[in-house]
Short mmCIF file of C-alpha atoms in Angstrom, two decimals:
data_model
loop_
_atom_site.label_atom_id
_atom_site.label_comp_id
_atom_site.label_asym_id
_atom_site.label_seq_id
_atom_site.Cartn_x
_atom_site.Cartn_y
_atom_site.Cartn_z
CA MET A 15 29.68 6.56 -27.71
CA SER A 16 29.22 9.98 -26.06
CA GLU A 17 27.90 10.47 -22.68
CA ASN A 18 24.69 11.90 -24.00
CA THR A 19 24.03 8.68 -25.98
CA ALA A 20 24.92 6.54 -23.10
CA ASN A 21 22.54 8.58 -20.84
CA ARG A 22 19.74 8.16 -23.33
CA ILE A 23 20.17 4.53 -23.57
CA PHE A 24 20.28 4.11 -19.83
CA ASN A 25 17.18 6.23 -19.46
CA THR A 26 15.31 4.25 -22.14
CA VAL A 27 16.24 0.80 -20.54
CA ASN A 28 15.20 2.20 -17.13
CA VAL A 29 11.83 3.35 -18.46
CA ILE A 30 11.21 -0.11 -20.16
CA LEU A 31 12.15 -1.95 -16.93
CA ILE A 32 9.93 0.33 -14.85
CA ILE A 33 7.00 -0.09 -17.31
CA ILE A 34 7.47 -3.77 -17.25
CA THR A 35 7.57 -4.01 -13.43
CA MET A 36 4.53 -1.72 -13.27
CA VAL A 37 2.48 -4.09 -15.75
CA LEU A 38 3.57 -7.09 -13.68
CA CYS A 39 2.45 -5.43 -10.47
CA LEU A 40 -0.86 -4.19 -11.79
CA ALA A 41 -1.77 -7.42 -13.86
CA PRO A 42 -3.29 -9.35 -10.73
CA PHE A 43 -5.48 -6.19 -9.68
CA ILE A 44 -6.77 -5.95 -13.17
CA HIS A 45 -7.69 -9.57 -13.37
CA ILE A 46 -9.35 -9.41 -10.16
CA ILE A 47 -11.52 -6.36 -11.24
CA ALA A 48 -12.30 -8.22 -14.46
CA ILE A 49 -13.46 -11.39 -12.66
CA SER A 50 -15.54 -9.26 -10.32
CA LEU A 51 -17.31 -7.49 -13.28
CA SER A 52 -17.98 -10.75 -15.21
CA SER A 53 -20.81 -13.20 -15.08
CA ASN A 54 -20.68 -16.51 -13.13
CA ARG A 55 -20.91 -18.42 -16.33
CA ALA A 56 -17.87 -16.61 -17.81
CA ILE A 57 -15.77 -17.08 -14.77
CA GLY A 58 -16.58 -20.74 -14.48
CA SER A 59 -15.76 -21.48 -18.06
CA GLY A 60 -12.40 -19.67 -17.75
CA GLU A 61 -13.20 -17.00 -20.32
CA VAL A 62 -12.12 -14.08 -18.22
CA SER A 63 -8.51 -12.75 -18.47
CA PHE A 64 -7.92 -9.00 -18.39
CA PHE A 65 -11.29 -7.75 -19.78
CA PRO A 66 -14.71 -8.67 -18.25
CA LYS A 67 -16.82 -11.04 -20.19
CA GLU A 68 -20.70 -10.65 -19.95
CA LEU A 69 -20.61 -7.50 -17.86
CA SER A 70 -22.40 -8.06 -14.51
CA PHE A 71 -22.66 -5.95 -11.31
CA GLU A 72 -24.30 -8.95 -9.34
CA ALA A 73 -21.15 -9.58 -7.11
CA TYR A 74 -21.10 -5.87 -6.07
CA SER A 75 -24.82 -5.75 -5.49
CA LYS A 76 -24.69 -8.79 -3.20
CA VAL A 77 -21.74 -7.40 -1.27
CA PHE A 78 -23.21 -3.94 -0.72
CA ALA A 79 -26.59 -5.19 -0.04
CA ASP A 80 -25.33 -6.60 3.36
CA GLY A 81 -25.42 -3.90 6.01
CA SER A 82 -22.61 -5.45 7.96
CA MET A 83 -20.17 -4.96 4.84
CA ILE A 84 -21.13 -1.27 4.58
CA ARG A 85 -20.39 -0.80 8.39
CA SER A 86 -17.21 -2.68 8.10
CA LEU A 87 -16.11 -0.51 5.19
CA ILE A 88 -16.92 2.71 7.05
CA TYR A 89 -15.13 1.44 10.13
CA THR A 90 -12.05 0.57 8.04
CA ILE A 91 -11.99 4.13 6.46
CA TRP A 92 -12.40 5.70 9.89
CA LEU A 93 -9.62 3.57 11.37
CA THR A 94 -7.29 4.31 8.31
CA VAL A 95 -7.92 8.02 8.74
CA LEU A 96 -7.57 8.12 12.49
CA SER A 97 -4.33 6.02 12.45
CA THR A 98 -2.91 8.08 9.80
CA VAL A 99 -3.61 11.38 11.63
CA LEU A 100 -2.29 10.17 15.08
CA SER A 101 0.86 8.58 13.41
CA MET A 102 1.65 11.82 11.76
CA ALA A 103 0.95 13.87 14.83
CA MET A 104 3.31 11.65 16.85
CA THR A 105 6.04 11.70 14.24
CA ILE A 106 5.96 15.44 13.97
CA ALA A 107 5.95 15.82 17.67
CA ALA A 108 9.06 13.54 17.95
CA ALA A 109 10.93 14.69 14.94
CA TYR A 110 10.79 18.38 15.35
CA PRO A 111 12.52 18.42 18.83
CA LEU A 112 15.01 15.65 17.93
CA ALA A 113 16.14 17.88 14.96
CA LYS A 114 17.29 20.52 17.37
CA SER A 115 20.87 19.64 18.23
CA ASN A 116 20.89 21.52 21.67
CA LEU A 117 17.94 19.40 23.10
CA LYS A 118 18.92 17.81 26.47
CA GLY A 119 18.45 14.18 26.43
CA ARG A 120 18.25 13.98 22.72
CA LYS A 121 20.62 11.07 22.36
CA TRP A 122 18.72 8.92 24.85
CA PHE A 123 15.40 9.62 23.07
CA MET A 124 16.92 8.90 19.70
CA LEU A 125 18.23 5.67 21.13
CA VAL A 126 14.70 4.65 22.35
CA ILE A 127 13.35 5.38 19.06
CA VAL A 128 15.93 3.58 17.07
CA VAL A 129 15.84 0.53 19.37
CA THR A 130 11.97 0.27 18.93
CA MET A 131 12.40 0.19 15.22
CA PHE A 132 14.74 -2.90 15.54
CA PHE A 133 12.58 -4.79 17.69
CA SER A 134 9.10 -4.81 16.25
CA GLY A 135 6.04 -6.42 17.90
CA ALA A 136 6.10 -9.52 15.84
CA LEU A 137 9.53 -10.34 17.07
CA PHE A 138 8.30 -11.23 20.57
CA PRO A 139 5.55 -13.91 20.40
CA SER A 140 2.65 -13.55 22.80
CA THR A 141 2.36 -16.22 25.44
CA PHE A 142 -0.93 -15.25 26.92
#
């Protein structure tokens, strides 16, 4: 068996395994979407699998009719955007100077950053 044939077999097996993994990861989401788009009768009788039965947007109309849900959705989007921008700014602000080898105190700052990565907030339970 030549190297080229072995490479092709390896790549084919990898692609098949990745596709299987992808399908297994996406299947629950597809099922939830199918359930959300199906009627109550079809859901109750267990007819829904990966394709919606008796297409209905009733669930979405009830969810989006509530003003608090819209406010919560907007707040979640705002919080996600703000957190991403702040995290990126702080990461860039720390990474650029730490990449310079002649920075005084570089090892100390790197130690502080690495230690905080090892001890996350969930490690210390709150007692208050």
